[in-house]
Short mmCIF file of C-alpha atoms and ligand atoms in Angstrom, two decimals:
data_model
loop_
_atom_site.label_atom_id
_atom_site.label_comp_id
_atom_site.label_asym_id
_atom_site.label_seq_id
_atom_site.Cartn_x
_atom_site.Cartn_y
_atom_site.Cartn_z
CA UNK Q 576 52.31 33.09 40.78
CA UNK Q 577 49.22 33.13 38.50
CA UNK Q 578 46.45 31.22 39.77
CA UNK Q 579 45.57 31.19 35.90
CA UNK Q 580 48.23 28.75 34.81
CA UNK Q 581 48.65 27.09 38.38
CA UNK Q 582 48.93 23.44 37.54
CA UNK Q 583 49.98 20.09 38.55
CA UNK Q 584 53.24 20.60 37.60
CA UNK Q 585 53.81 24.05 39.38
CA UNK Q 586 51.84 22.40 42.78
CA UNK Q 587 55.05 19.51 42.80
CA UNK Q 588 57.60 22.14 41.57
CA UNK Q 589 56.34 24.34 44.78
CA UNK Q 590 56.17 21.20 47.21
CA UNK Q 591 60.32 20.83 45.92
CA UNK Q 592 59.81 17.79 44.06
CA UNK Q 593 59.84 17.08 40.10
CA UNK Q 594 56.99 16.29 37.25
CA UNK Q 595 59.57 14.74 34.77
CA UNK Q 596 58.48 11.33 35.76
CA UNK Q 597 54.64 12.64 35.97
CA UNK Q 598 55.46 14.49 32.19
CA UNK Q 599 57.53 11.75 30.47
CA UNK Q 600 54.44 8.98 30.44
CA UNK Q 601 53.60 8.29 26.65
CA UNK Q 602 50.38 7.81 25.73
CA UNK Q 603 51.29 4.38 24.86
CA UNK Q 604 52.53 3.40 28.16
CA UNK Q 605 49.22 4.42 29.74
CA UNK Q 606 46.86 2.15 27.87
CA UNK Q 607 47.99 -1.57 26.78
CA UNK Q 608 45.84 -2.02 24.19
CA UNK Q 609 43.85 0.07 21.72
CA UNK Q 610 40.14 2.02 23.03
CA UNK Q 611 38.00 0.48 25.40
CA UNK Q 612 40.09 -2.66 26.10
CA UNK Q 613 42.28 -0.74 27.76
CA UNK Q 614 43.96 -2.08 30.74
CA UNK Q 615 43.60 1.18 32.77
CA UNK Q 616 45.09 2.10 35.25
CA UNK Q 617 43.68 4.44 37.71
CA UNK Q 618 44.77 5.71 40.89
CA UNK Q 619 44.30 4.34 44.34
CA UNK Q 620 42.22 5.96 47.22
CA UNK Q 621 44.03 9.08 48.67
CA UNK Q 622 43.29 11.58 50.93
CA UNK Q 623 46.13 14.33 49.46
CA UNK Q 624 44.66 17.97 50.10
CA UNK Q 625 45.33 17.79 46.22
CA UNK Q 626 43.40 17.27 42.89
CA UNK Q 627 45.30 14.14 42.06
CA UNK Q 628 45.22 12.86 38.35
CA UNK Q 629 45.98 9.46 37.07
CA UNK Q 630 49.25 9.51 34.95
CA UNK Q 631 48.49 10.97 31.96
CA UNK Q 632 46.22 13.72 33.37
CA UNK Q 633 47.23 17.32 34.33
CA UNK Q 634 44.76 20.06 35.49
CA UNK Q 635 45.23 23.79 35.73
CA UNK Q 636 42.68 26.21 37.56
CA UNK Q 637 40.71 28.23 35.40
CA UNK Q 638 38.90 30.46 38.08
CA UNK Q 639 38.38 30.44 41.77
CA UNK Q 640 35.86 31.93 44.06
CA UNK Q 641 36.33 36.03 44.21
CA UNK Q 642 38.54 36.31 40.78
CA UNK Q 643 37.21 39.58 39.35
CA UNK Q 644 34.60 39.19 36.24
CA UNK Q 645 34.68 43.14 35.85
CA UNK Q 646 34.97 45.87 38.24
CA UNK Q 647 31.70 45.23 39.51
CA UNK Q 648 31.82 41.53 39.83
CA UNK Q 649 33.68 38.57 41.06
CA UNK Q 650 33.49 34.90 40.83
CA UNK Q 651 30.89 33.26 43.02
CA UNK Q 652 30.86 30.67 46.11
CA UNK Q 653 31.34 26.93 45.87
CA UNK Q 654 31.07 26.32 42.08
CA UNK Q 655 29.15 23.04 41.01
CA UNK Q 656 27.56 22.54 37.20
CA UNK Q 657 29.42 23.55 34.31
CA UNK Q 658 28.08 23.99 30.68
CA UNK Q 659 30.20 25.29 27.53
CA UNK Q 660 28.55 27.25 25.13
CA UNK Q 661 31.02 27.56 21.97
CA UNK Q 662 31.09 30.77 20.53
CA UNK Q 663 34.31 30.22 17.75
CA UNK Q 664 36.69 27.56 17.46
CA UNK Q 665 38.81 29.32 20.21
CA UNK Q 666 35.99 31.17 22.36
CA UNK Q 667 33.68 30.13 25.06
CA UNK Q 668 30.87 30.99 27.46
CA UNK Q 669 30.57 28.67 30.52
CA UNK Q 670 28.28 28.57 32.39
CA UNK Q 671 28.79 28.08 36.38
CA UNK Q 672 26.64 27.39 39.20
CA UNK Q 673 27.29 28.34 42.71
CA UNK Q 674 24.70 26.47 44.73
CA UNK Q 675 25.80 26.83 48.67
CA UNK Q 676 27.56 29.31 50.64
CA UNK Q 677 30.25 28.46 53.59
CA UNK Q 678 29.00 31.18 56.27
CA UNK Q 679 32.65 31.02 57.30
CA UNK Q 680 34.37 31.38 54.25
CA UNK Q 681 32.67 34.13 53.02
CA UNK Q 682 31.72 36.37 55.88
CA UNK Q 683 33.23 35.22 58.81
CA UNK Q 684 30.60 33.71 60.59
CA UNK Q 685 31.39 31.15 63.70
CA UNK Q 686 29.53 28.58 64.66
CA UNK Q 687 26.98 29.33 67.48
CA UNK Q 688 28.13 33.17 66.90
CA UNK Q 689 25.11 35.51 65.67
CA UNK Q 690 24.24 36.11 61.75
CA UNK Q 691 23.98 39.26 60.61
CA UNK Q 692 22.47 40.85 57.65
CA UNK Q 693 26.00 41.85 56.77
CA UNK Q 694 27.30 37.92 56.69
CA UNK Q 695 23.56 37.60 54.60
CA UNK Q 696 23.77 39.75 52.30
CA UNK Q 697 27.07 38.70 51.06
CA UNK Q 698 25.93 34.57 51.10
CA UNK Q 699 23.49 36.20 48.69
CA UNK Q 700 26.01 37.61 46.32
CA UNK Q 701 27.88 34.44 46.13
CA UNK Q 702 25.30 32.22 45.10
CA UNK Q 703 23.80 32.25 42.41
CA UNK Q 704 25.57 31.32 38.65
CA UNK Q 705 28.50 33.10 36.76
CA UNK Q 706 28.71 33.78 32.90
CA UNK Q 707 32.42 33.64 32.02
CA UNK Q 708 33.78 34.67 28.47
CA UNK Q 709 36.52 31.92 28.25
CA UNK Q 710 39.52 32.15 24.99
CA UNK Q 711 42.16 29.28 24.31
CA UNK Q 712 45.79 29.84 23.59
CA UNK Q 713 47.67 27.74 20.92
CA UNK Q 714 48.10 24.65 23.24
CA UNK Q 715 44.51 24.49 23.47
CA UNK Q 716 44.32 25.55 27.66
CA UNK Q 717 41.63 28.30 28.44
CA UNK Q 718 41.79 31.19 30.39
CA UNK Q 719 38.87 33.51 31.38
CA UNK Q 720 38.76 36.55 29.96
CA UNK Q 721 38.76 39.23 32.72
CA UNK Q 722 36.14 42.29 31.35
CA UNK Q 723 34.58 40.88 28.88
CA UNK Q 724 31.16 42.30 28.13
CA UNK Q 725 30.22 38.26 28.36
CA UNK Q 726 31.10 38.25 31.99
CA UNK Q 727 28.02 38.36 34.27
CA UNK Q 728 26.92 37.24 37.48
CA UNK Q 729 23.15 35.65 38.65
CA UNK Q 730 22.96 36.39 42.29
CA UNK Q 731 19.98 35.70 44.88
CA UNK Q 732 19.15 38.92 44.73
CA UNK Q 733 18.68 39.13 40.75
CA UNK Q 734 14.69 39.58 39.76
CA UNK Q 735 13.19 36.89 37.42
CA UNK Q 736 10.31 35.90 36.30
CA UNK Q 737 8.08 33.30 37.04
CA UNK Q 738 6.77 31.47 33.99
CA UNK Q 739 3.42 30.26 35.67
CA UNK Q 740 -0.13 29.49 34.25
CA UNK Q 741 -0.92 32.44 37.82
CA UNK Q 742 0.66 34.14 40.60
CA UNK Q 743 3.05 32.36 43.10
CA UNK Q 744 2.10 33.55 46.56
CA UNK Q 745 0.66 37.04 45.22
CA UNK Q 746 3.69 37.62 42.46
CA UNK Q 747 5.04 36.59 39.06
CA UNK Q 748 8.55 37.62 39.95
CA UNK Q 749 11.09 35.90 42.22
CA UNK Q 750 13.74 37.33 43.78
CA UNK Q 751 17.19 35.81 43.06
CA UNK Q 752 18.09 32.20 42.58
CA UNK Q 753 20.40 30.34 44.90
CA UNK Q 754 21.07 26.41 45.35
CA UNK Q 755 22.19 25.76 41.81
CA UNK Q 756 23.11 22.22 42.00
CA UNK Q 757 23.39 20.47 38.70
CA UNK Q 758 22.32 21.42 35.35
CA UNK Q 759 21.32 21.01 31.67
CA UNK Q 760 21.81 22.41 27.92
CA UNK Q 761 18.85 23.03 25.81
CA UNK Q 762 18.40 22.02 22.32
CA UNK Q 763 18.51 25.93 21.43
CA UNK Q 764 21.55 26.51 23.85
CA UNK Q 765 20.60 27.98 26.62
CA UNK Q 766 21.28 26.81 30.53
CA UNK Q 767 19.13 25.08 32.76
CA UNK Q 768 20.17 25.78 36.16
CA UNK Q 769 18.46 23.47 39.23
CA UNK Q 770 17.71 24.79 42.38
CA UNK Q 771 18.74 21.80 44.43
CA UNK Q 772 18.20 22.73 48.61
CA UNK Q 773 16.11 25.50 48.47
CA UNK Q 774 14.74 24.92 51.79
CA UNK Q 775 17.98 26.19 53.43
CA UNK Q 776 17.33 29.57 53.28
CA UNK Q 777 13.90 31.12 53.44
CA UNK Q 778 12.57 27.51 54.84
CA UNK Q 779 9.44 25.65 53.46
CA UNK Q 780 5.99 24.81 53.52
CA UNK Q 781 3.87 22.06 53.07
CA UNK Q 782 0.59 21.50 51.04
CA UNK Q 783 -0.92 21.46 54.73
CA UNK Q 784 0.87 24.27 55.89
CA UNK Q 785 3.58 23.02 58.01
CA UNK Q 786 6.61 25.19 58.31
CA UNK Q 787 10.16 23.81 58.05
CA UNK Q 788 12.77 25.37 59.64
CA UNK Q 789 16.01 27.51 57.35
CA UNK Q 790 19.71 26.20 57.80
CA UNK Q 791 21.10 29.29 56.57
CA UNK Q 792 18.59 31.73 58.04
CA UNK Q 793 18.53 34.02 55.66
CA UNK Q 794 14.72 34.44 56.53
CA UNK Q 795 16.06 36.49 59.57
CA UNK Q 796 16.73 39.25 57.51
CA UNK Q 797 14.20 38.71 53.94
CA UNK Q 798 10.73 37.38 54.17
CA UNK Q 799 10.67 35.92 51.22
CA UNK Q 800 8.19 32.93 49.74
CA UNK Q 801 10.26 29.83 49.59
CA UNK Q 802 7.29 28.73 46.91
CA UNK Q 803 9.67 31.08 44.36
CA UNK Q 804 12.38 28.59 44.84
CA UNK Q 805 13.20 24.79 43.65
CA UNK Q 806 12.41 25.04 40.09
CA UNK Q 807 14.40 24.89 36.81
CA UNK Q 808 16.16 28.41 35.72
CA UNK Q 809 16.35 28.71 32.11
CA UNK Q 810 19.13 31.25 31.42
CA UNK Q 811 20.09 32.68 28.15
CA UNK Q 812 23.96 32.42 28.03
CA UNK Q 813 25.12 35.40 25.56
CA UNK Q 814 22.46 38.07 27.57
CA UNK Q 815 21.84 36.30 31.06
CA UNK Q 816 18.16 36.79 30.36
CA UNK Q 817 16.41 34.30 32.96
CA UNK Q 818 13.20 32.93 33.80
CA UNK Q 819 12.08 30.07 36.16
CA UNK Q 820 10.24 26.88 34.43
CA UNK Q 821 7.58 25.89 36.54
CA UNK Q 822 5.72 23.55 34.75
CA UNK Q 823 9.16 21.17 35.30
CA UNK Q 824 7.65 20.93 39.06
CA UNK Q 825 9.18 21.95 42.01
CA UNK Q 826 11.58 20.17 44.42
CA UNK Q 827 15.08 19.34 45.36
CA UNK Q 828 15.49 19.02 41.73
CA UNK Q 829 19.35 17.95 40.85
CA UNK Q 830 19.54 18.20 37.46
CA UNK Q 831 18.01 18.52 34.28
CA UNK Q 832 19.08 16.53 31.35
CA UNK Q 833 17.17 17.24 27.78
CA UNK Q 834 16.74 15.47 24.83
CA UNK Q 835 14.80 15.71 21.49
CA UNK Q 836 12.06 13.12 20.85
CA UNK Q 837 11.19 12.62 17.00
CA UNK Q 838 8.73 14.82 16.68
CA UNK Q 839 10.97 17.58 17.77
CA UNK Q 840 9.55 18.22 21.27
CA UNK Q 841 12.14 18.56 24.40
CA UNK Q 842 12.03 15.59 26.93
CA UNK Q 843 13.69 16.80 30.19
CA UNK Q 844 15.12 13.71 33.00
CA UNK Q 845 15.64 15.15 36.36
CA UNK Q 846 16.10 13.02 39.76
CA UNK Q 847 14.92 14.52 43.07
CA UNK Q 848 18.08 14.75 45.60
CA UNK Q 849 16.42 13.76 49.02
CA UNK Q 850 16.10 10.63 50.73
CA UNK Q 851 13.25 8.47 48.88
CA UNK Q 852 12.11 11.27 46.44
CA UNK Q 853 11.62 10.22 43.03
CA UNK Q 854 12.57 10.50 39.10
CA UNK Q 855 11.23 12.89 36.93
CA UNK Q 856 10.71 13.48 33.14
CA UNK Q 857 8.94 16.65 31.50
CA UNK Q 858 8.01 16.59 27.68
CA UNK Q 859 7.30 19.82 26.48
CA UNK Q 860 4.27 21.36 24.68
CA UNK Q 861 6.42 23.28 21.75
CA UNK Q 862 10.00 22.39 19.73
CA UNK Q 863 11.71 25.83 20.90
CA UNK Q 864 10.14 26.14 24.69
CA UNK Q 865 10.12 24.47 28.12
CA UNK Q 866 7.63 26.95 29.40
CA UNK Q 867 4.83 24.32 28.69
CA UNK Q 868 4.22 20.86 29.23
CA UNK Q 869 3.55 17.48 30.86
CA UNK Q 870 5.57 16.53 34.04
CA UNK Q 871 5.64 12.62 34.60
CA UNK Q 872 7.24 10.43 38.01
CA UNK Q 873 8.51 7.21 38.00
CA UNK Q 874 6.93 4.08 38.71
CA UNK Q 875 10.03 1.94 38.69
CA UNK Q 876 8.35 -1.54 39.77
CA UNK Q 877 5.58 -0.95 37.02
CA UNK Q 878 7.86 0.65 34.21
CA UNK Q 879 5.40 3.26 34.31
CA UNK Q 880 5.81 7.45 33.89
CA UNK Q 881 2.68 8.41 35.51
CA UNK Q 882 1.32 12.15 34.51
CA UNK Q 883 1.09 15.06 37.12
CA UNK Q 884 -1.65 16.56 35.02
CA UNK Q 885 -4.50 18.09 37.51
CA UNK Q 886 -6.95 17.03 34.57
CA UNK Q 887 -6.51 13.73 34.28
CA UNK Q 888 -6.33 12.59 38.16
CA UNK Q 889 -9.08 12.54 40.04
CA UNK Q 890 -6.26 11.79 43.35
CA UNK Q 891 -4.87 15.03 41.96
CA UNK Q 892 -8.30 16.96 42.01
CA UNK Q 893 -9.30 15.70 45.50
CA UNK Q 894 -5.76 17.20 46.49
CA UNK Q 895 -4.62 20.49 45.27
CA UNK Q 896 -7.10 23.12 43.97
CA UNK Q 897 -5.24 23.44 40.73
CA UNK Q 898 -2.10 22.24 38.23
CA UNK Q 899 -0.10 25.08 39.97
CA UNK Q 900 -0.64 23.70 43.50
CA UNK Q 901 0.25 20.13 41.86
CA UNK Q 902 3.64 21.67 40.58
CA UNK Q 903 4.06 23.41 43.65
CA UNK Q 904 3.88 20.02 45.59
CA UNK Q 905 5.39 17.78 43.14
CA UNK Q 906 6.77 15.66 46.09
CA UNK Q 907 3.14 15.08 47.96
CA UNK Q 908 1.46 15.09 44.21
CA UNK Q 909 4.00 11.93 43.01
CA UNK Q 910 3.75 10.12 46.29
CA UNK Q 911 -0.09 10.09 45.85
CA UNK Q 912 0.50 8.85 42.12
CA UNK Q 913 2.13 6.05 43.21
CA UNK Q 914 5.80 7.24 42.22
CA UNK Q 915 8.98 5.01 43.40
CA UNK Q 916 10.89 5.94 46.45
CA UNK Q 917 14.44 5.94 45.59
CA UNK Q 918 17.86 6.63 47.17
CA UNK Q 919 18.35 10.17 46.31
CA UNK Q 920 18.23 10.53 42.51
CA UNK Q 921 20.92 13.14 42.01
CA UNK Q 922 22.30 13.33 38.04
CA UNK Q 923 20.92 12.00 34.95
CA UNK Q 924 22.30 11.12 31.74
CA UNK Q 925 21.83 9.61 28.39
CA UNK Q 926 23.91 7.18 26.52
CA UNK Q 927 24.18 9.08 23.05
CA UNK Q 928 24.54 5.31 21.50
CA UNK Q 929 21.21 3.77 23.08
CA UNK Q 930 19.43 6.52 24.66
CA UNK Q 931 19.21 4.47 27.69
CA UNK Q 932 18.89 7.22 30.76
CA UNK Q 933 21.31 6.74 33.41
CA UNK Q 934 20.54 7.93 36.74
CA UNK Q 935 23.01 7.90 39.93
CA UNK Q 936 21.06 6.94 43.12
CA UNK Q 937 23.89 8.49 45.48
CA UNK Q 938 22.72 6.93 48.76
CA UNK Q 939 20.06 6.60 51.65
CA UNK Q 940 20.92 5.91 55.23
CA UNK Q 941 19.94 7.09 59.04
CA UNK Q 942 22.71 8.58 60.23
CA UNK Q 943 21.27 7.84 64.07
CA UNK Q 944 20.99 4.19 63.27
CA UNK Q 945 23.98 2.83 61.89
CA UNK Q 946 23.37 -0.69 61.66
CA UNK Q 947 20.18 -0.93 59.84
CA UNK Q 948 20.35 -3.33 57.21
CA UNK Q 949 18.34 -0.95 55.10
CA UNK Q 950 20.64 1.47 55.33
CA UNK Q 951 22.20 1.79 51.36
CA UNK Q 952 25.78 3.53 51.95
CA UNK Q 953 27.20 3.52 48.90
CA UNK Q 954 24.49 3.88 45.92
CA UNK Q 955 24.43 2.64 42.38
CA UNK Q 956 23.95 3.53 38.93
CA UNK Q 957 20.31 2.85 37.79
CA UNK Q 958 20.08 2.47 33.43
CA UNK Q 959 16.12 3.30 32.24
CA UNK Q 960 15.35 1.88 28.88
CA UNK Q 961 12.20 3.86 27.67
CA UNK Q 962 10.07 1.31 25.11
CA UNK Q 963 11.81 1.61 21.68
CA UNK Q 964 14.23 3.65 23.00
CA UNK Q 965 11.49 6.41 22.81
CA UNK Q 966 12.17 9.46 25.40
CA UNK Q 967 8.02 9.80 24.32
CA UNK Q 968 7.19 6.44 25.69
CA UNK Q 969 5.49 6.20 29.16
CA UNK Q 970 6.54 2.76 29.46
CA UNK Q 971 10.36 1.36 30.56
CA UNK Q 972 12.44 -1.25 31.95
CA UNK Q 973 15.45 -0.57 34.31
CA UNK Q 974 18.73 -2.14 35.94
CA UNK Q 975 21.67 -1.51 37.23
CA UNK Q 976 24.85 -0.49 35.46
CA UNK Q 977 26.96 -0.24 38.39
CA UNK Q 978 26.19 -0.56 41.87
CA UNK Q 979 28.78 1.00 44.63
CA UNK Q 980 30.86 -0.61 47.37
CA UNK Q 981 34.00 -2.38 48.02
CA UNK Q 982 34.34 -4.23 45.59
CA UNK Q 983 33.37 -1.69 43.34
CA UNK Q 984 35.74 0.56 44.30
CA UNK Q 985 33.61 3.44 44.39
CA UNK Q 986 30.90 4.75 46.61
CA UNK Q 987 27.98 7.96 46.62
CA UNK Q 988 27.93 8.67 42.42
CA UNK Q 989 26.87 11.96 41.96
CA UNK Q 990 27.89 13.91 38.65
CA UNK Q 991 28.27 12.33 35.32
CA UNK Q 992 28.61 13.09 31.47
CA UNK Q 993 29.32 10.60 28.75
CA UNK Q 994 32.29 11.89 26.50
CA UNK Q 995 32.86 12.01 22.84
CA UNK Q 996 33.18 8.34 22.89
CA UNK Q 997 30.01 7.44 24.71
CA UNK Q 998 32.36 6.07 27.77
CA UNK Q 999 30.81 7.65 31.42
CA UNK Q 1000 32.83 10.09 34.02
CA UNK Q 1001 31.45 10.44 36.93
CA UNK Q 1002 32.16 11.59 40.27
CA UNK Q 1003 31.14 11.26 43.86
CA UNK Q 1004 30.13 13.07 46.78
CA UNK Q 1005 30.83 11.09 49.94
CA UNK Q 1006 29.44 13.59 52.62
CA UNK Q 1007 32.07 15.81 54.32
CA UNK Q 1008 31.58 14.08 57.60
CA UNK Q 1009 31.86 10.84 56.47
CA UNK Q 1010 34.73 10.61 54.54
CA UNK Q 1011 37.41 7.95 55.20
CA UNK Q 1012 34.64 6.87 58.38
CA UNK Q 1013 33.18 3.70 59.06
CA UNK Q 1014 31.40 2.34 55.78
CA UNK Q 1015 33.76 4.48 53.80
CA UNK Q 1016 36.93 4.15 55.23
CA UNK Q 1017 38.12 2.44 52.05
CA UNK Q 1018 37.35 5.31 49.48
CA UNK Q 1019 39.08 8.04 50.88
CA UNK Q 1020 38.51 11.63 49.61
CA UNK Q 1021 35.73 11.85 46.97
CA UNK Q 1022 36.85 10.71 43.48
CA UNK Q 1023 36.32 10.81 39.72
CA UNK Q 1024 35.89 7.74 37.84
CA UNK Q 1025 35.81 6.26 34.15
CA UNK Q 1026 33.31 3.48 32.94
CA UNK Q 1027 34.28 2.12 29.46
CA UNK Q 1028 31.04 1.25 27.94
CA UNK Q 1029 32.28 -1.56 25.58
CA UNK Q 1030 35.20 -4.02 25.80
CA UNK Q 1031 36.66 -6.26 28.30
CA UNK Q 1032 36.34 -3.14 30.81
CA UNK Q 1033 32.75 -2.31 30.19
CA UNK Q 1034 31.12 -1.39 33.83
CA UNK Q 1035 34.41 -1.45 35.61
CA UNK Q 1036 34.75 1.52 37.60
CA UNK Q 1037 38.40 3.52 37.12
CA UNK Q 1038 39.24 5.81 39.33
CA UNK Q 1039 40.64 9.03 37.03
CA UNK Q 1040 41.16 11.92 40.53
CA UNK Q 1041 40.75 12.27 43.79
CA UNK Q 1042 39.48 15.75 45.54
CA UNK Q 1043 41.41 17.97 47.78
CA UNK Q 1044 40.47 17.56 51.60
CA UNK Q 1045 36.78 18.09 51.86
CA UNK Q 1046 35.79 18.52 48.37
CA UNK Q 1047 33.79 17.06 45.92
CA UNK Q 1048 33.98 17.04 42.67
CA UNK Q 1049 31.15 17.67 40.17
CA UNK Q 1050 29.90 19.99 37.16
CA UNK Q 1051 31.78 17.99 34.21
CA UNK Q 1052 31.49 19.10 30.96
CA UNK Q 1053 33.48 19.33 27.80
CA UNK Q 1054 34.81 21.87 25.07
CA UNK Q 1055 33.82 21.49 21.79
CA UNK Q 1056 37.30 20.62 20.78
CA UNK Q 1057 37.78 17.06 22.93
CA UNK Q 1058 40.81 18.59 24.14
CA UNK Q 1059 39.34 19.69 27.87
CA UNK Q 1060 37.34 18.34 30.62
CA UNK Q 1061 35.97 21.12 32.83
CA UNK Q 1062 35.46 20.21 36.41
CA UNK Q 1063 34.32 22.22 39.70
CA UNK Q 1064 35.98 21.01 43.10
CA UNK Q 1065 33.56 22.37 45.36
CA UNK Q 1066 33.89 22.66 48.97
CA UNK Q 1067 37.82 22.19 49.53
CA UNK Q 1068 38.28 22.68 53.35
CA UNK Q 1069 34.50 23.01 54.35
CA UNK Q 1070 34.94 21.19 57.63
CA UNK Q 1071 38.05 23.79 59.41
CA UNK Q 1072 37.01 24.23 62.85
CA UNK Q 1073 37.92 27.77 62.07
CA UNK Q 1074 40.03 30.32 59.57
CA UNK Q 1075 43.17 29.71 61.26
CA UNK Q 1076 42.52 25.96 61.56
CA UNK Q 1077 41.88 24.67 57.90
CA UNK Q 1078 41.64 21.25 56.82
CA UNK Q 1079 42.39 22.42 53.19
CA UNK Q 1080 44.67 24.70 51.04
CA UNK Q 1081 43.82 23.59 48.01
CA UNK Q 1082 44.56 25.21 44.81
CA UNK Q 1083 47.10 27.84 46.14
CA UNK Q 1084 48.84 25.32 49.00
CA UNK Q 1085 51.05 27.13 51.85
CA UNK Q 1086 49.02 28.82 54.65
CA UNK Q 1087 45.91 29.79 52.33
CA UNK Q 1088 42.36 29.74 52.86
CA UNK Q 1089 41.06 26.83 50.43
CA UNK Q 1090 38.95 28.23 47.52
CA UNK Q 1091 36.31 26.19 44.90
CA UNK Q 1092 37.28 26.75 42.05
CA UNK Q 1093 37.12 25.10 38.31
CA UNK Q 1094 39.46 23.32 36.69
CA UNK Q 1095 40.55 22.06 33.01
CA UNK Q 1096 41.37 18.85 32.55
CA UNK Q 1097 43.80 17.69 29.46
CA UNK Q 1098 46.75 15.60 28.76
CA UNK Q 1099 47.69 12.81 26.52
CA UNK Q 1100 45.46 10.00 28.59
CA UNK Q 1101 42.12 12.15 27.74
CA UNK Q 1102 43.16 12.67 24.65
CA UNK Q 1103 43.69 8.78 24.27
CA UNK Q 1104 40.19 8.43 25.91
CA UNK Q 1105 38.11 11.37 24.61
CA UNK Q 1106 39.62 12.02 20.90
FE1 LIG T 2351 23.77 19.44 45.08
FE2 LIG T 2351 22.60 16.64 45.13
O1 LIG T 2351 23.89 17.33 44.92
CA1 LIG T 2352 25.26 16.89 43.09
CA1 LIG T 2353 25.90 15.92 34.12
CA1 LIG T 2354 25.55 15.18 46.02
#
């Protein structure tokens, strides 16, 4: 079977069923009244090993792990953020982050077994990003163009300049990018890929020199400075040329969501995805570059953006030798200034109608203290309203947009996108070892949710999709023709015990190994909601 056209219809056929009932539903039957007062029926949570979608939505796999891009390169592992760059009415380049490895799937490593250089080399190739040329047919379905000149890989070995005011650990060039989680798109149509859990590869040092060991032990074979990672990487989708923007600070940054202020400067919002870390914004110095600018961190209680400019702050001058040091240890600097610790800030999106800043605070709990009343298992979506709806404001108010839990029906919000009608789509990330367990029992597999922003259902979470076993849905992006939602299905089957005891066989089914993949979602319901 051709994987590029492997749709839910094929899957049902493959399983011996019929799609007649699914495909016969008319748009009118899906919605009981017009846009936003929709009485929309979602799906109920499920543990099925499939990307289950609400009636009126369908999907097909666009590209999956190890699909050939050209004679040299293949599509990397654990696709996350996607960004759509239109080339013409029917062609585009899709940027895709490849976040983190699964050493068993990539190189056959088994728990407790030795790590080898060959395994690490293969993992280094599989992370980074892909640029993929895609084309659509007359039915508005996309497929990727093998051997296109636009197809490229960035990996953990690609040399990338550090845009910095001085050397960092003796260099101005970093070896590779990895841990790219979410991201953003600049006004000049480049991608911002955010190196999130950078400490898992070569470890990390605090400003006092304390070392934290790496998780994936790449540092057993390659001695590279951890300070070269944890940055925003800006990539030109047409050429693949990349640079690391150190002025935005170093942290486990989830994403980087850009907007243009009245005077043309660019403001970029980010969350630092670690328990009790912070929400940041960055204001560029010029209107056509993010290379220089000022970094701020949020104090939610006071409703203030606090500057991380070394030249303006005695406490920063007393603790760091220069601005570059503040940026390298941005978390430590933020704490000294009085930043508000948050429940793991993930993706940020900007409501196109109101300019409100939506931030997913995914959860915050101590696994060893399950009964601690301070545990936040479900997370929420926080709304920040800048004074005068101006992204250059240094003051704001904040409130809850939606709170996770058994009543609202979602837990652990992670990634978001506002659609063409200004309604919100969100995906969840309940950690693999907690899915359907304890406080998460009711939610079953991770999901895709839709929140109308107006009408009688405003702010209500409606579940539109459910991920295959062990997977997370992420990397939402939209085609400009409004017909397609691109979505990453990341880490299906990641809790499998071995290569012969697999938890998931998605997307191919049978006895196949699970493969992370980017899918395209479409259908009459999507046309109705987003059209
Ligand atoms: Fe890679 Fe914060 O999720
Ligand atoms: Ca994420
Ligand atoms: Ca997003
Ligand atoms: Ca996450």
